[in-house]
Amino acid sequence: MKKSLSLMLVLLLAFMLAACGKDKENSGGNASGSPAGEGGSGKKIVIGVSILNMANEFTATLAKGIEAKGKELGVKIIINDGQKDPNKQIQQVETFIAQKVDAIIFNPIEAEASSPAVDKAKAAGIPIINVNSVTKSAPDAFVGSKDQESAKIAIDYLAERLGSKGNLVMMHGHLGQSAEIDRTEGAVEALKAYPDMKLIAEQTGEWNRDKALTLMQNWLQAHNGQIQGVFAQNDEMGMGALKALEDAGVKKDIVLVSVDAIADALQAVKDGRLDATVFQNAAAQGGGALETALKIINKESFEKEVFVPFELVTKDNVDQYLK
């Protein structure tokens, strides 16, 4: 009888120790006790991502930031290219809903036309996080940067270089896309502080290098000798404008600044060809969007808006941004 009782006590003690070890293994993942890349059921988390245009270096870097963070946290990432078509993005979100992904990270093409995608995800009960650009319909969270800030930094830089006077031209991004709207508003507002700086021409280059090249060539002909500064709302257009200015032999007379700090632009700044770019941290935005998605999935507290600041990059500090 004593032997049987001893054996039962040993077995009970072993069971308690095993249970304690299991609790230690599961601690530290999230509020539910699961590892970061798993939901409460222990199943691997799947997140669908729709990127507005993978042919654009900045948004491709944004996607890489999401992928890198997903790999780090053990999350399955499905990335689709919206190819600058809001209808395609809506279809991609519908597919994610049918696949029953755990959350959607959305990099919308247009504030208005891309909004139905947000509405569909929310109606299906799937968390949707907008990254980098916004929609009229409110997502569960937004991670990005304040685009008005980038325009103010650019205009202030042009003012400093030009002694607060001169004629400017501005290249818009894709019309209706939130970054284009906000960078335009930011530039117009910033220019109010510089009454002797005049915006003499503005037109869309659609975030595209080749279109910006043609647009700058046309402006040089239409405003021969009258342009002192150029603000391109992204680096792709900035690099197109730079080529036009260099081909025409007038770059030395015109100050050019753009936004995003893509690799080409950073090298051009280092080489003294592009005057400045405004750094937008695509990797931090992408990684932050994924972290926010995981917090929502795991029912943890999260920020509804996360903003990553812009930074001016000139020849003086470009080395710290080059990789």
Short mmCIF file of C-alpha atoms in Angstrom, two decimals, residues 83-300:
data_model
loop_
_atom_site.label_atom_id
_atom_site.label_comp_id
_atom_site.label_asym_id
_atom_site.label_seq_id
_atom_site.Cartn_x
_atom_site.Cartn_y
_atom_site.Cartn_z
CA GLN A 83 -0.18 47.73 -60.59
CA LYS A 84 -1.61 51.24 -60.01
CA ASP A 85 -5.17 49.92 -60.54
CA PRO A 86 -7.66 50.46 -57.67
CA ASN A 87 -10.07 47.89 -59.13
CA LYS A 88 -7.30 45.29 -59.12
CA GLN A 89 -6.58 46.13 -55.48
CA ILE A 90 -10.25 45.68 -54.58
CA GLN A 91 -10.21 42.25 -56.26
CA GLN A 92 -7.05 41.34 -54.35
CA VAL A 93 -8.71 42.22 -51.05
CA GLU A 94 -11.78 40.16 -52.04
CA THR A 95 -9.44 37.20 -52.66
CA PHE A 96 -7.79 37.70 -49.26
CA ILE A 97 -11.24 37.67 -47.67
CA ALA A 98 -12.10 34.40 -49.48
CA GLN A 99 -8.79 32.94 -48.28
CA LYS A 100 -9.71 33.93 -44.72
CA VAL A 101 -6.41 35.64 -44.00
CA ASP A 102 -5.97 36.88 -40.44
CA ALA A 103 -5.35 40.51 -41.47
CA ILE A 104 -4.74 42.69 -44.54
CA ILE A 105 -2.04 45.33 -45.00
CA PHE A 106 -3.19 47.79 -47.64
CA ASN A 107 -1.06 50.30 -49.56
CA PRO A 108 -3.89 52.08 -51.43
CA ILE A 109 -3.53 53.68 -54.85
CA GLU A 110 -6.24 56.33 -54.44
CA ALA A 111 -7.97 57.80 -51.41
CA GLU A 112 -11.45 57.53 -52.95
CA ALA A 113 -11.28 54.73 -55.54
CA SER A 114 -9.46 52.31 -53.21
CA SER A 115 -11.88 52.82 -50.29
CA PRO A 116 -14.25 49.94 -51.22
CA ALA A 117 -11.43 47.52 -50.44
CA VAL A 118 -11.32 48.82 -46.86
CA ASP A 119 -15.12 48.61 -46.57
CA LYS A 120 -15.14 44.99 -47.79
CA ALA A 121 -12.45 43.89 -45.34
CA LYS A 122 -14.20 45.52 -42.38
CA ALA A 123 -17.56 44.03 -43.40
CA ALA A 124 -15.90 40.60 -43.42
CA GLY A 125 -14.49 41.19 -39.93
CA ILE A 126 -10.86 41.08 -41.11
CA PRO A 127 -8.54 43.73 -39.66
CA ILE A 128 -7.12 46.05 -42.33
CA ILE A 129 -4.15 48.34 -41.81
CA ASN A 130 -3.36 51.09 -44.31
CA VAL A 131 0.35 51.67 -44.83
CA ASN A 132 1.98 54.78 -46.35
CA SER A 133 -1.18 56.18 -47.97
CA VAL A 134 -4.75 56.69 -46.85
CA THR A 135 -8.32 56.07 -47.97
CA LYS A 136 -11.56 57.97 -47.36
CA SER A 137 -12.87 54.89 -45.58
CA ALA A 138 -11.22 54.48 -42.18
CA PRO A 139 -9.13 51.31 -41.72
CA ASP A 140 -8.49 49.72 -38.32
CA ALA A 141 -5.10 51.45 -38.18
CA PHE A 142 -2.68 53.52 -40.26
CA VAL A 143 1.13 53.36 -40.34
CA GLY A 144 3.04 55.88 -42.44
CA SER A 145 4.44 59.38 -42.46
CA LYS A 146 2.88 62.84 -42.62
CA ASP A 147 3.30 63.76 -46.27
CA GLN A 148 2.68 67.45 -45.62
CA GLU A 149 5.86 67.36 -43.53
CA SER A 150 7.95 66.09 -46.46
CA ALA A 151 6.74 68.97 -48.66
CA LYS A 152 7.47 71.56 -45.99
CA ILE A 153 11.01 70.19 -45.58
CA ALA A 154 11.50 70.37 -49.37
CA ILE A 155 10.13 73.93 -49.73
CA ASP A 156 12.13 75.17 -46.72
CA TYR A 157 15.27 73.70 -48.28
CA LEU A 158 14.58 75.41 -51.61
CA ALA A 159 13.99 78.69 -49.77
CA GLU A 160 17.30 78.36 -47.94
CA ARG A 161 19.19 77.64 -51.16
CA LEU A 162 17.47 80.37 -53.18
CA GLY A 163 17.49 83.10 -50.56
CA SER A 164 13.68 82.86 -50.25
CA LYS A 165 13.04 84.15 -53.78
CA GLY A 166 12.68 82.67 -57.26
CA ASN A 167 10.37 80.72 -59.55
CA LEU A 168 9.50 77.10 -58.78
CA VAL A 169 7.86 74.23 -60.63
CA MET A 170 6.27 71.24 -58.88
CA MET A 171 5.84 67.69 -60.18
CA HIS A 172 2.78 66.00 -58.71
CA GLY A 173 2.41 62.29 -58.11
CA HIS A 174 -0.54 60.18 -59.22
CA LEU A 175 -3.53 62.54 -58.93
CA GLY A 176 -5.94 61.53 -56.16
CA GLN A 177 -3.40 59.38 -54.33
CA SER A 178 -3.11 60.54 -50.73
CA ALA A 179 0.63 61.29 -50.84
CA GLU A 180 0.08 63.50 -53.89
CA ILE A 181 -2.79 65.35 -52.20
CA ASP A 182 -0.92 65.88 -48.93
CA ARG A 183 2.44 66.80 -50.50
CA THR A 184 0.67 69.35 -52.68
CA GLU A 185 -1.17 70.84 -49.71
CA GLY A 186 2.04 70.87 -47.67
CA ALA A 187 3.96 72.67 -50.41
CA VAL A 188 1.25 75.29 -50.98
CA GLU A 189 1.02 75.94 -47.24
CA ALA A 190 4.82 76.17 -46.83
CA LEU A 191 5.09 78.63 -49.72
CA LYS A 192 2.90 81.11 -47.81
CA ALA A 193 5.95 81.87 -45.68
CA TYR A 194 7.94 82.86 -48.78
CA PRO A 195 5.99 85.53 -50.75
CA ASP A 196 8.89 86.08 -53.17
CA MET A 197 8.92 82.42 -54.24
CA LYS A 198 6.39 81.82 -57.02
CA LEU A 199 5.00 78.50 -58.24
CA ILE A 200 4.88 79.11 -62.01
CA ALA A 201 4.00 75.58 -63.19
CA GLU A 202 2.71 72.33 -61.71
CA GLN A 203 1.62 69.08 -63.34
CA THR A 204 1.50 65.36 -62.63
CA GLY A 205 4.42 63.11 -63.53
CA GLU A 206 2.46 60.16 -62.07
CA TRP A 207 5.40 59.12 -59.83
CA ASN A 208 7.14 58.04 -63.08
CA ARG A 209 10.74 58.78 -64.12
CA ASP A 210 10.19 58.84 -67.88
CA LYS A 211 7.09 61.03 -67.65
CA ALA A 212 8.97 63.43 -65.39
CA LEU A 213 11.83 63.62 -67.89
CA THR A 214 9.42 64.67 -70.66
CA LEU A 215 7.59 67.08 -68.36
CA MET A 216 10.84 68.81 -67.33
CA GLN A 217 11.92 69.10 -70.95
CA ASN A 218 8.61 70.79 -71.78
CA TRP A 219 8.92 73.20 -68.86
CA LEU A 220 12.46 74.16 -69.86
CA GLN A 221 11.16 75.15 -73.28
CA ALA A 222 8.02 76.91 -72.02
CA HIS A 223 9.82 78.78 -69.22
CA ASN A 224 13.28 79.21 -70.71
CA GLY A 225 15.64 80.72 -68.13
CA GLN A 226 12.82 81.43 -65.68
CA ILE A 227 13.01 78.37 -63.39
CA GLN A 228 15.19 78.52 -60.27
CA GLY A 229 13.86 75.55 -58.29
CA VAL A 230 12.12 72.20 -58.78
CA PHE A 231 10.14 70.20 -56.22
CA ALA A 232 9.43 66.65 -57.40
CA GLN A 233 7.02 64.85 -55.08
CA ASN A 234 9.03 61.61 -55.30
CA ASP A 235 12.54 60.53 -56.27
CA GLU A 236 11.50 58.66 -59.41
CA MET A 237 10.25 61.96 -60.83
CA GLY A 238 13.22 63.77 -59.32
CA MET A 239 15.64 61.52 -61.19
CA GLY A 240 13.72 62.07 -64.44
CA ALA A 241 13.85 65.85 -63.90
CA LEU A 242 17.57 65.61 -63.10
CA LYS A 243 18.31 63.91 -66.41
CA ALA A 244 16.39 66.60 -68.32
CA LEU A 245 18.26 69.38 -66.52
CA GLU A 246 21.64 67.73 -67.09
CA ASP A 247 20.89 67.02 -70.76
CA ALA A 248 19.98 70.67 -71.25
CA GLY A 249 23.13 71.82 -69.44
CA VAL A 250 21.20 73.93 -66.93
CA LYS A 251 21.40 71.90 -63.72
CA LYS A 252 23.99 74.28 -62.21
CA ASP A 253 21.38 77.06 -62.38
CA ILE A 254 18.45 75.13 -60.89
CA VAL A 255 18.02 73.63 -57.38
CA LEU A 256 16.22 70.27 -57.35
CA VAL A 257 14.77 68.42 -54.35
CA SER A 258 12.60 65.29 -54.26
CA VAL A 259 11.20 62.81 -51.72
CA ASP A 260 11.78 59.18 -50.61
CA ALA A 261 15.61 58.70 -50.54
CA ILE A 262 15.65 55.71 -52.89
CA ALA A 263 19.07 54.28 -53.77
CA ASP A 264 19.48 56.19 -57.07
CA ALA A 265 18.60 59.49 -55.44
CA LEU A 266 20.96 58.96 -52.51
CA GLN A 267 23.84 58.20 -54.86
CA ALA A 268 22.97 61.28 -56.93
CA VAL A 269 23.07 63.40 -53.76
CA LYS A 270 26.45 61.92 -52.81
CA ASP A 271 27.77 62.63 -56.31
CA GLY A 272 26.61 66.26 -56.06
CA ARG A 273 24.09 65.92 -58.91
CA LEU A 274 20.81 65.97 -56.93
CA ASP A 275 20.68 68.76 -54.37
CA ALA A 276 18.60 66.96 -51.75
CA THR A 277 16.05 64.26 -51.08
CA VAL A 278 13.70 63.78 -48.14
CA PHE A 279 14.09 60.38 -46.48
CA GLN A 280 10.94 58.37 -45.94
CA ASN A 281 11.60 55.15 -44.02
CA ALA A 282 9.80 52.51 -46.09
CA ALA A 283 11.20 49.57 -44.11
CA ALA A 284 10.06 51.08 -40.80
CA GLN A 285 6.58 51.74 -42.21
CA GLY A 286 6.27 48.18 -43.54
CA GLY A 287 7.56 46.57 -40.38
CA GLY A 288 5.39 48.83 -38.23
CA ALA A 289 2.28 47.90 -40.23
CA LEU A 290 2.94 44.19 -39.65
CA GLU A 291 3.55 44.71 -35.93
CA THR A 292 0.27 46.64 -35.69
CA ALA A 293 -1.57 43.85 -37.54
CA LEU A 294 -0.24 41.28 -35.06
CA LYS A 295 -1.34 43.37 -32.09
CA ILE A 296 -4.88 43.56 -33.51
CA ILE A 297 -4.97 39.82 -34.26
CA ASN A 298 -3.72 38.96 -30.77
CA LYS A 299 -6.16 41.41 -29.16
CA GLU A 300 -3.41 43.58 -27.69
#
